[in-house]
mmCIF file of C-alpha atoms in Angstrom:
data_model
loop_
_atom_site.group_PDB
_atom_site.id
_atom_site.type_symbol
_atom_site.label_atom_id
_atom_site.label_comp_id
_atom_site.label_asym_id
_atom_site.label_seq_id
_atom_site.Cartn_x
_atom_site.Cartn_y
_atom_site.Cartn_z
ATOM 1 C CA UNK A 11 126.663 52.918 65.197
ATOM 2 C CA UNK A 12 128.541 56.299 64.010
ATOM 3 C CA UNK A 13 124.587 58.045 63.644
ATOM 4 C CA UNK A 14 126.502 61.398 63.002
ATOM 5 C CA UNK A 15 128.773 59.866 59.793
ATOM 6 C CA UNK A 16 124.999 58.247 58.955
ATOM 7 C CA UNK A 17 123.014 61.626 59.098
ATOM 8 C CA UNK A 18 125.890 63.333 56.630
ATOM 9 C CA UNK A 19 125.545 60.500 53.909
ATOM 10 C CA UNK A 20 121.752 61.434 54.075
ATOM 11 C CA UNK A 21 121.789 64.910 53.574
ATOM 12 C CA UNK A 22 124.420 64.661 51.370
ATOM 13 C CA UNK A 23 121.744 61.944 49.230
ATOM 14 C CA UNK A 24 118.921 64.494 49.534
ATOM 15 C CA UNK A 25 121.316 67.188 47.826
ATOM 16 C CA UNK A 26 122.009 65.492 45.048
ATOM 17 C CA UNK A 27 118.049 64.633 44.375
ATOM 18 C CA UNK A 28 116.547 66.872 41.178
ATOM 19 C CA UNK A 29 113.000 65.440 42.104
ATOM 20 C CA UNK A 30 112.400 67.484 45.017
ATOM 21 C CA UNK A 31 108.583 66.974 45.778
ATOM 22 C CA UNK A 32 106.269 70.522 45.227
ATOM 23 C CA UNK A 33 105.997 72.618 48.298
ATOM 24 C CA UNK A 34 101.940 73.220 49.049
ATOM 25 C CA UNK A 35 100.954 76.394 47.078
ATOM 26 C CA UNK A 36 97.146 76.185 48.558
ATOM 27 C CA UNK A 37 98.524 77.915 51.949
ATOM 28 C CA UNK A 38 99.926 80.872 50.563
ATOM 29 C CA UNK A 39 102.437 81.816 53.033
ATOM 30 C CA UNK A 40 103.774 77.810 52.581
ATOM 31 C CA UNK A 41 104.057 78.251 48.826
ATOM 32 C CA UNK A 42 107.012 80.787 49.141
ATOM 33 C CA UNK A 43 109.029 78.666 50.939
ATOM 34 C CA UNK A 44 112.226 77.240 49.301
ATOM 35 C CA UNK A 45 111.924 73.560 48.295
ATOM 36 C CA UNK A 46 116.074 73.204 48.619
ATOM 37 C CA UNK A 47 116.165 73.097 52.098
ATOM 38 C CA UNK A 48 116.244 69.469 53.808
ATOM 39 C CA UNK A 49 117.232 69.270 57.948
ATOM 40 C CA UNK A 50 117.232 65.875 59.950
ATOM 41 C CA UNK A 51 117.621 65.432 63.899
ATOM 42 C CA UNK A 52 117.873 62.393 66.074
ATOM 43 C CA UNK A 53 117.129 62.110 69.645
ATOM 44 C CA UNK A 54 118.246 59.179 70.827
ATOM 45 C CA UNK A 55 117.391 57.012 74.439
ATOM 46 C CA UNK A 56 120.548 57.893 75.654
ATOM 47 C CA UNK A 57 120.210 61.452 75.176
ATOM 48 C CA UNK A 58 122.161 62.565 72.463
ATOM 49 C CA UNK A 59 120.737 64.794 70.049
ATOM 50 C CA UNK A 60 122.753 64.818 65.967
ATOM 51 C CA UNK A 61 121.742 66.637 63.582
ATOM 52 C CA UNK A 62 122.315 67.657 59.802
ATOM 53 C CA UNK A 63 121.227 69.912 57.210
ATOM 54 C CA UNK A 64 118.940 72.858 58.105
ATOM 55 C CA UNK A 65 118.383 71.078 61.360
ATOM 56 C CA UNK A 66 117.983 74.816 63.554
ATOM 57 C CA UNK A 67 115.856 76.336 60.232
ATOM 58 C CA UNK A 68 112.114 77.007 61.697
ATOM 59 C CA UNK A 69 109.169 75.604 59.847
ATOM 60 C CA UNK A 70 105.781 75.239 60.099
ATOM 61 C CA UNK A 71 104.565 71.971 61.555
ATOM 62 C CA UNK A 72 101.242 71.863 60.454
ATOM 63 C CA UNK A 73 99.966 68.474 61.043
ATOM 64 C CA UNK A 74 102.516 67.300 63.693
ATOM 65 C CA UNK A 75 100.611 69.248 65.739
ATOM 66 C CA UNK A 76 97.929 67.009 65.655
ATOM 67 C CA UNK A 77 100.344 64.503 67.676
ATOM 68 C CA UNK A 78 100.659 66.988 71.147
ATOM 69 C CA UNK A 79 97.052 68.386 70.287
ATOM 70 C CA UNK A 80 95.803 64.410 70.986
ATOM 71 C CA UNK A 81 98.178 63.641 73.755
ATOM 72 C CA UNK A 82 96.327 67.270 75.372
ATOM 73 C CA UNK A 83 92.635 65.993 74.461
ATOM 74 C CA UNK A 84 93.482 62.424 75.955
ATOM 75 C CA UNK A 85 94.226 64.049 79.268
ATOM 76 C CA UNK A 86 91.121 65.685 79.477
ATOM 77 C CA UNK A 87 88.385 63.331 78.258
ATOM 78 C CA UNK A 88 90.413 59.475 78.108
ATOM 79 C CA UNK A 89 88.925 57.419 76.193
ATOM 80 C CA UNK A 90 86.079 59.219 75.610
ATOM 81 C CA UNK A 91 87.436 60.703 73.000
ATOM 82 C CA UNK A 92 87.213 57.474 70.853
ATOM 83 C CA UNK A 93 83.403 57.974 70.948
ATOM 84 C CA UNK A 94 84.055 61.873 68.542
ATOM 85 C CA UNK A 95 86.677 60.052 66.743
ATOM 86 C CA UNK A 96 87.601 57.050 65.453
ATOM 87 C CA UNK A 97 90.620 55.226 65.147
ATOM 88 C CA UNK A 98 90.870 53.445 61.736
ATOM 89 C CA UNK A 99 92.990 54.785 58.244
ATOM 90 C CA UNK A 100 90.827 56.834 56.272
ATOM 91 C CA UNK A 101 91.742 55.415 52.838
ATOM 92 C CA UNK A 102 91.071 58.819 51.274
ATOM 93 C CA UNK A 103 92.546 62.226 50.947
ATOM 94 C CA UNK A 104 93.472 64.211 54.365
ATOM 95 C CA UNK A 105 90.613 66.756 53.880
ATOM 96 C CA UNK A 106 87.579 64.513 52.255
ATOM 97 C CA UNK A 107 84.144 65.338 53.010
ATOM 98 C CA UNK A 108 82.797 61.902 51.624
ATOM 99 C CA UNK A 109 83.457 59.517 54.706
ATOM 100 C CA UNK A 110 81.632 62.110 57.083
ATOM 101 C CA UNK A 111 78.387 61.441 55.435
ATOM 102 C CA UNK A 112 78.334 58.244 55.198
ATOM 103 C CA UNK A 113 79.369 57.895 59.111
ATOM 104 C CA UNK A 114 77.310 60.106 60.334
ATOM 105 C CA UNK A 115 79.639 63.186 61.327
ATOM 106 C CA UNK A 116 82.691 60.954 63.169
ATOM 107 C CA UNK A 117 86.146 61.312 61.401
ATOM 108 C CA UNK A 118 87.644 58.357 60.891
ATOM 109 C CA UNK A 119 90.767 58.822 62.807
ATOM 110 C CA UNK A 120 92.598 62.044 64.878
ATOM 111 C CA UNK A 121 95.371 62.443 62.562
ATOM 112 C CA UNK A 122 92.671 63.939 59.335
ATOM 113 C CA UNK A 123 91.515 67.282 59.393
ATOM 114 C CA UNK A 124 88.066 66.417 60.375
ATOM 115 C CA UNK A 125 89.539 64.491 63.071
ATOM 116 C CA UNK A 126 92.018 66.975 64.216
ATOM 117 C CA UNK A 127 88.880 69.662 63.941
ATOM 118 C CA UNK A 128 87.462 67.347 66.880
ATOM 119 C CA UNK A 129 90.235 67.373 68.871
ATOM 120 C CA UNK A 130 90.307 70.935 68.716
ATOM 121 C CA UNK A 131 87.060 70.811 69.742
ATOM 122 C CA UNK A 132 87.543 69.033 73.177
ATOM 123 C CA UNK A 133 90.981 71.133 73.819
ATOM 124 C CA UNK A 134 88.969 74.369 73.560
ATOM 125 C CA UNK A 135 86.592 73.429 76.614
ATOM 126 C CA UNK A 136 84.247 76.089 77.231
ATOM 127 C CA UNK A 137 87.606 79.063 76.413
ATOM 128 C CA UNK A 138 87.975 81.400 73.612
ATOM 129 C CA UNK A 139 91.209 80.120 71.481
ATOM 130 C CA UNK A 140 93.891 81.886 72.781
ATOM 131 C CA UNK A 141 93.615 79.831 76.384
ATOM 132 C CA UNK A 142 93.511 76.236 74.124
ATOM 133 C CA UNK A 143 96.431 77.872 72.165
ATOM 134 C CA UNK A 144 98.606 78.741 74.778
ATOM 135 C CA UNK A 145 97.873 75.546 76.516
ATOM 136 C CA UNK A 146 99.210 73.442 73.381
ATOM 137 C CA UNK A 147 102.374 76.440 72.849
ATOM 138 C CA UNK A 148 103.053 75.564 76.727
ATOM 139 C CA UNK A 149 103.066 72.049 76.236
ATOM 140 C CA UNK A 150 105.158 71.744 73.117
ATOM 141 C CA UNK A 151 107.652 74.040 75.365
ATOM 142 C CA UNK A 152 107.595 71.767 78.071
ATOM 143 C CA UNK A 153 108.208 68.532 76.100
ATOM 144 C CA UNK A 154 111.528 70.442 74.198
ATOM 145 C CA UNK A 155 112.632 72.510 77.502
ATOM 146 C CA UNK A 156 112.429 75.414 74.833
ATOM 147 C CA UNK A 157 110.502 78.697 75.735
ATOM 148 C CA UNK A 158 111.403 80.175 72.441
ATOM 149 C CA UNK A 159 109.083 78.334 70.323
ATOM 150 C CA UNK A 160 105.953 80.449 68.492
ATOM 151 C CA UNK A 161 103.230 80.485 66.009
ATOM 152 C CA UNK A 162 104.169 81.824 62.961
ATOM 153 C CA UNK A 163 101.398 84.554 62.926
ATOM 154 C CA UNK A 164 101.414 85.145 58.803
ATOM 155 C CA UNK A 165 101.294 81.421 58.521
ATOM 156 C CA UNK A 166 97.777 81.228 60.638
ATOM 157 C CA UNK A 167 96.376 83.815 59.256
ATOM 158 C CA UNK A 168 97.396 83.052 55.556
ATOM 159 C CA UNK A 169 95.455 79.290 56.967
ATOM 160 C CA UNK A 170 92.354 81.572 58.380
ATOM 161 C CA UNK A 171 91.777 83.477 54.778
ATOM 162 C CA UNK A 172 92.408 80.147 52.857
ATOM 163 C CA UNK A 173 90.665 76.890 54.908
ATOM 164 C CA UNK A 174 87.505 77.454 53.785
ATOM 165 C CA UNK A 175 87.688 73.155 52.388
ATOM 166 C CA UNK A 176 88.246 72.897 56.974
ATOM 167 C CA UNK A 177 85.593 75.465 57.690
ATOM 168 C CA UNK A 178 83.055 73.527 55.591
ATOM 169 C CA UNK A 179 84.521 70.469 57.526
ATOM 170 C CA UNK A 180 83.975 72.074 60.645
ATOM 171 C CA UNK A 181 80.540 73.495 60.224
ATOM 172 C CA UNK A 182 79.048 69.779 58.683
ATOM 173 C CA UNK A 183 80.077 68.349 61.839
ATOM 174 C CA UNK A 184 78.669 71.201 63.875
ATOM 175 C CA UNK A 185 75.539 69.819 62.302
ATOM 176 C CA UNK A 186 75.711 66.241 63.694
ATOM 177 C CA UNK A 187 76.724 67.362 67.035
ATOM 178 C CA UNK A 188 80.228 66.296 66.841
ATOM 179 C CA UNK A 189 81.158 70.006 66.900
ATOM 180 C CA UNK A 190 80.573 71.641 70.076
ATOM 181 C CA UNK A 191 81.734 74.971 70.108
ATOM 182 C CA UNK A 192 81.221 77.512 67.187
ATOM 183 C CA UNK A 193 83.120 76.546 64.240
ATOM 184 C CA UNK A 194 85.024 79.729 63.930
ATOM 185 C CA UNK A 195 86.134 79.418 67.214
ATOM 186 C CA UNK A 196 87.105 75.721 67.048
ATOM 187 C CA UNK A 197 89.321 76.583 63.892
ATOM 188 C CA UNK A 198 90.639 79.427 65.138
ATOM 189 C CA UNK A 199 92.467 77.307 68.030
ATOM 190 C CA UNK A 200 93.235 74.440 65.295
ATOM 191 C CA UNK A 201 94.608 76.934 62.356
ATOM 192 C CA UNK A 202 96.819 78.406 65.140
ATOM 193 C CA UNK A 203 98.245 75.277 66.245
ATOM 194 C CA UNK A 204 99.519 73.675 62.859
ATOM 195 C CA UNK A 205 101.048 77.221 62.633
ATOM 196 C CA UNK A 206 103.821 76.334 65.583
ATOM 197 C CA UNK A 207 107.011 76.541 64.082
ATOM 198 C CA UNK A 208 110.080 74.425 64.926
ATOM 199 C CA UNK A 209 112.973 73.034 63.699
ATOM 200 C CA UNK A 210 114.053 69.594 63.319
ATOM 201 C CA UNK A 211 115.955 69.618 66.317
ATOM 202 C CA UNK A 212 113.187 70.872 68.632
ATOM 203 C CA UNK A 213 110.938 68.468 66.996
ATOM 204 C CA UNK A 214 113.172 65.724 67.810
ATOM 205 C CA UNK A 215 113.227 66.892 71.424
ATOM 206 C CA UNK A 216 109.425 67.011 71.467
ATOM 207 C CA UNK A 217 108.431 63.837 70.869
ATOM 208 C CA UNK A 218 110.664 62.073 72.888
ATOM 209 C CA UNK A 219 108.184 61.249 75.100
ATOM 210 C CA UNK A 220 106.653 58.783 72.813
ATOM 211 C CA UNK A 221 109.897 57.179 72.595
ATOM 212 C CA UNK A 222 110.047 56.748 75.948
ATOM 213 C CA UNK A 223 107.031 54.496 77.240
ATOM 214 C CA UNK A 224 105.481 58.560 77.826
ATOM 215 C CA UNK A 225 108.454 59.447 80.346
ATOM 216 C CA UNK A 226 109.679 63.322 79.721
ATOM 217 C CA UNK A 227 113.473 62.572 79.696
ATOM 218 C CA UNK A 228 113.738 65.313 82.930
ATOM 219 C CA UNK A 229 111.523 63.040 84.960
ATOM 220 C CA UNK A 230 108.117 62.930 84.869
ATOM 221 C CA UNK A 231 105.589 61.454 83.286
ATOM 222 C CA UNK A 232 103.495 62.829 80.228
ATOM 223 C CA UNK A 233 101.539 60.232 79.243
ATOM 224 C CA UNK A 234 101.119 56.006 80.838
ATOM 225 C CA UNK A 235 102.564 53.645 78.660
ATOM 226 C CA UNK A 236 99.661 52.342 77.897
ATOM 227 C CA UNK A 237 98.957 55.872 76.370
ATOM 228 C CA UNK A 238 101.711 56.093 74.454
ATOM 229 C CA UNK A 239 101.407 53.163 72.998
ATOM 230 C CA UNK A 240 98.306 53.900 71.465
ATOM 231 C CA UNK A 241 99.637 56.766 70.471
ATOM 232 C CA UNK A 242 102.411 55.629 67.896
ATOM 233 C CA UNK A 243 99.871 52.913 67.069
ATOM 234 C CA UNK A 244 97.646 56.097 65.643
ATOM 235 C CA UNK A 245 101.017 57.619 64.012
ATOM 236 C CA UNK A 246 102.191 54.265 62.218
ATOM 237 C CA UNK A 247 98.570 53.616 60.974
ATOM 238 C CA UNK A 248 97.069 57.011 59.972
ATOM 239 C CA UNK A 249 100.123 59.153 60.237
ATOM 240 C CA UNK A 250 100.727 59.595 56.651
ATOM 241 C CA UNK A 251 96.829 60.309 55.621
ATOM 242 C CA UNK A 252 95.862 57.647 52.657
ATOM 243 C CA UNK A 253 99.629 56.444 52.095
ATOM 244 C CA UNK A 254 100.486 55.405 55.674
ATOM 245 C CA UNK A 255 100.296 51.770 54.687
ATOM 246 C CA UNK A 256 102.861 52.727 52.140
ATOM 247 C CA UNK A 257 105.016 54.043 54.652
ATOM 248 C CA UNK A 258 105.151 51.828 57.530
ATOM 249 C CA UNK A 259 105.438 48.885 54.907
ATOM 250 C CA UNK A 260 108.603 51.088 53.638
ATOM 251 C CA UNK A 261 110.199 52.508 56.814
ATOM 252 C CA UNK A 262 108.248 50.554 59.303
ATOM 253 C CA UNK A 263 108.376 53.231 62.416
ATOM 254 C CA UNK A 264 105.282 55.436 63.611
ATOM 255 C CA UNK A 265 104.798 58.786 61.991
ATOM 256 C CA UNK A 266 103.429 61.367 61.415
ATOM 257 C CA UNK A 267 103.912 64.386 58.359
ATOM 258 C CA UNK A 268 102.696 67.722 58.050
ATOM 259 C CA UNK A 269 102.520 69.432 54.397
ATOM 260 C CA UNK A 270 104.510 72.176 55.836
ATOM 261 C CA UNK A 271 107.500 69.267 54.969
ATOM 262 C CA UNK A 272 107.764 67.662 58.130
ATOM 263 C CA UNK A 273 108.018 64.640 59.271
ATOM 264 C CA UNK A 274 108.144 63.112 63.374
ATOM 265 C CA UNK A 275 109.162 59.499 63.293
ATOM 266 C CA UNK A 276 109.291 57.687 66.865
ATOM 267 C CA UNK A 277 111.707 54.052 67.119
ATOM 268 C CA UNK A 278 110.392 53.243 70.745
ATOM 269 C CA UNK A 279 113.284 53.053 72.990
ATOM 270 C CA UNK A 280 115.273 53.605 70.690
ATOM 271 C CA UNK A 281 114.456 57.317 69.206
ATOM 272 C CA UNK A 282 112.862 60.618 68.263
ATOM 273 C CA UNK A 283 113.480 61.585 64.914
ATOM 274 C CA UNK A 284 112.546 64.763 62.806
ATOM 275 C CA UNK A 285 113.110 65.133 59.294
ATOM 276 C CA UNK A 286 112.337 67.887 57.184
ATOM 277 C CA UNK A 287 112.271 69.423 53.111
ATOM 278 C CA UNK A 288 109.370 71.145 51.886
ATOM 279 C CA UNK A 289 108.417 69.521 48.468
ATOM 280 C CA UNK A 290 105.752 67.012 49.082
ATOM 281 C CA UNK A 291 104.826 64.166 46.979
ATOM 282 C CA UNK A 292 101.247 63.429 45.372
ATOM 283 C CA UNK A 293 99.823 62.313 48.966
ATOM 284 C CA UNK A 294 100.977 65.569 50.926
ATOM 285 C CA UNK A 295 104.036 64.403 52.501
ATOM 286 C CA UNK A 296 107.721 65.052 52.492
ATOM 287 C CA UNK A 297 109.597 63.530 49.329
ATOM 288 C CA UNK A 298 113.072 63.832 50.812
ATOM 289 C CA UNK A 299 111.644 63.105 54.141
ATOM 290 C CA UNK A 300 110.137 60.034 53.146
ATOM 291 C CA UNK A 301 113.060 58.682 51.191
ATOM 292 C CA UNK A 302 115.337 59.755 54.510
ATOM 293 C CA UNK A 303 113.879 57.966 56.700
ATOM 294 C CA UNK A 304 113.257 55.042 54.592
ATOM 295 C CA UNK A 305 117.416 55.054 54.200
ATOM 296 C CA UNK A 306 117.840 55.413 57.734
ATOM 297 C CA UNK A 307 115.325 52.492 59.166
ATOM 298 C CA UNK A 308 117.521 50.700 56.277
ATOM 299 C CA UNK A 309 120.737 51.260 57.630
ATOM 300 C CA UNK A 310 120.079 51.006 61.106
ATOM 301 C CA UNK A 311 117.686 48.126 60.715
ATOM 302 C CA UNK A 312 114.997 50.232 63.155
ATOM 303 C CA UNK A 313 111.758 48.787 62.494
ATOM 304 C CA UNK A 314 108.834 48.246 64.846
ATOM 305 C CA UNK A 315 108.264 45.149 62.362
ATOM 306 C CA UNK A 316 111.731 43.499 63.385
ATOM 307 C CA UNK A 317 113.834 42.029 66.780
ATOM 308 C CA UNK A 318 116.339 44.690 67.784
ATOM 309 C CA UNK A 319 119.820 43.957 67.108
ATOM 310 C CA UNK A 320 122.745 44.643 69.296
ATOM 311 C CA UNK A 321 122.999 48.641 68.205
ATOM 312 C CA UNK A 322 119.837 49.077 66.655
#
């Protein structure tokens, strides 16, 4: 399969598309980004890496980071986690209130806000934010072999004037207990992580652990199997906030977006994708990214929903 002839009819689709998605105007340092950007990168088993479009432009992964911030919080506490944070598709919008009272302070799943708020919780352990942030900036380094990856600093603190919907998130489950450590401190960690940027191509790179039964591609192992597993099972059911059925019955492959335009897609075995444009659609995730990958699980026929053929 020519993947590199594949990736240029793609971005070469995405250009010609007038309905570009709206890039997220309530983070005020996202809204000035330019929707007519769109980068793609595939790491494959093998270990080749193609790539098209503004693959090397940085961006702001915003909830991607939820993905390494979980693998992190699963090596500390196991599967004690699940009893913060549960493990089910929320059915409502990424930053709802609603489900928290009715279950009694436990998110619904990792991958919303309130979920993610927990996880930041148990990666902070006892430290001010800078120790649980440069633990996450460490790892993210480690999984791409790439020591030049950052937080965008006017992207977290355009997040820390602005979150105030995550802060009330935050502080209601302070008040069941879920929330362990003070709430500014807890989001200070979290605001700072979905401000890593990265391009497509270090994106790729990062999750190929997932892709890999949890193996880093060096040697080594991140997560078990079993762990990773689990893992894409999380992305391909609550990866997409309330339209991840829509997506895996589209494209069919664990994800997970981020409304800074990204998108991490894992084939198991098979490959590590990243996909990027900034204009989301009405559910907060990448237009052109969602389309892309839904051509590219097309035309390879990479589905976690069908038998591998000879190439794909």
């Amino acid at each position: 399969m020519d993947l590199s002839a594949l990736l240029a009819d793609i971005v070469a689709q995405a250009a010609s598309r007038e309905d570009r998605g709206t890039v997220a105007s309530y983070i005020p340092e996202l809204a000035k980004i330019d929707p007519n950007q769109f980068g793609i990168a595939i790491a494959t088993a093998d270990g080749r890496l193609i790539a098209g479009g503004d693959a090397d432009t940085g961006f702001s992964i915003q909830s991607i980071s939820k993905v390494f911030a979980l693998t992190l919080a699963l090596g500390k506490v196991g599967d004690q986690l699940w009893q913060r944070v549960g493990r089910e598709p929320s059915g409502n919008a990424f930053n709802s209130i609603v489900q928290l009272e009715q279950e009694q302070g436990i998110p619904r799943n990792p991958f919303i806000n309130a979920g993610a708020i927990v996880v930041a919780d148990v990666n902070l352990g006892g430290h001010q934010p800078r120790v649980a942030i440069g633990e996450i900036l460490r790892f993210v380094r480690y999984l791409t072999g790439d020591d030049s990856i950052a937080i965008n600093e006017a992207v977290a603190a355009s997040e820390t004037a602005t979150g105030f919907r995550n802060m009330a998130l935050a502080n209601y489950m302070r008040a069941f207990g879920n929330v362990r450590h003070p709430a500014d401190l807890v989001l200070g960690s979290y605001f700072h992580q979905c401000a890593i940027e990265m391009s497509c191509r270090q994106l790729a790179l990062a999750g190929r652990y997932l892709m890999l039964d949890g193996r880093h591609p060096d040697g080594g192992r991140v997560v078990s199997p079993s762990r990773a597993k689990r893992i894409n099972a999380l992305m391909l059911t609550c990866g997409h906030y309330d339209a991840s059925g829509d997506f895996a019955f589209r494209v069919g492959i664990p994800g997970k977006s981020g409304v800074g335009g990204g998108i991490l897609a894992i084939v198991p075995g098979r490959a590590s994708i990243a996909v990027w444009s900034p204009g989301l659609n009405e559910n907060g995730n990448s237009q052109l990214g969602t389309l892309a990958l839904e051509e590219l699980a097309r035309r390879t026929g990479w589905s976690v929903f069908s038998a591998p053929g000879p190439e794909g």
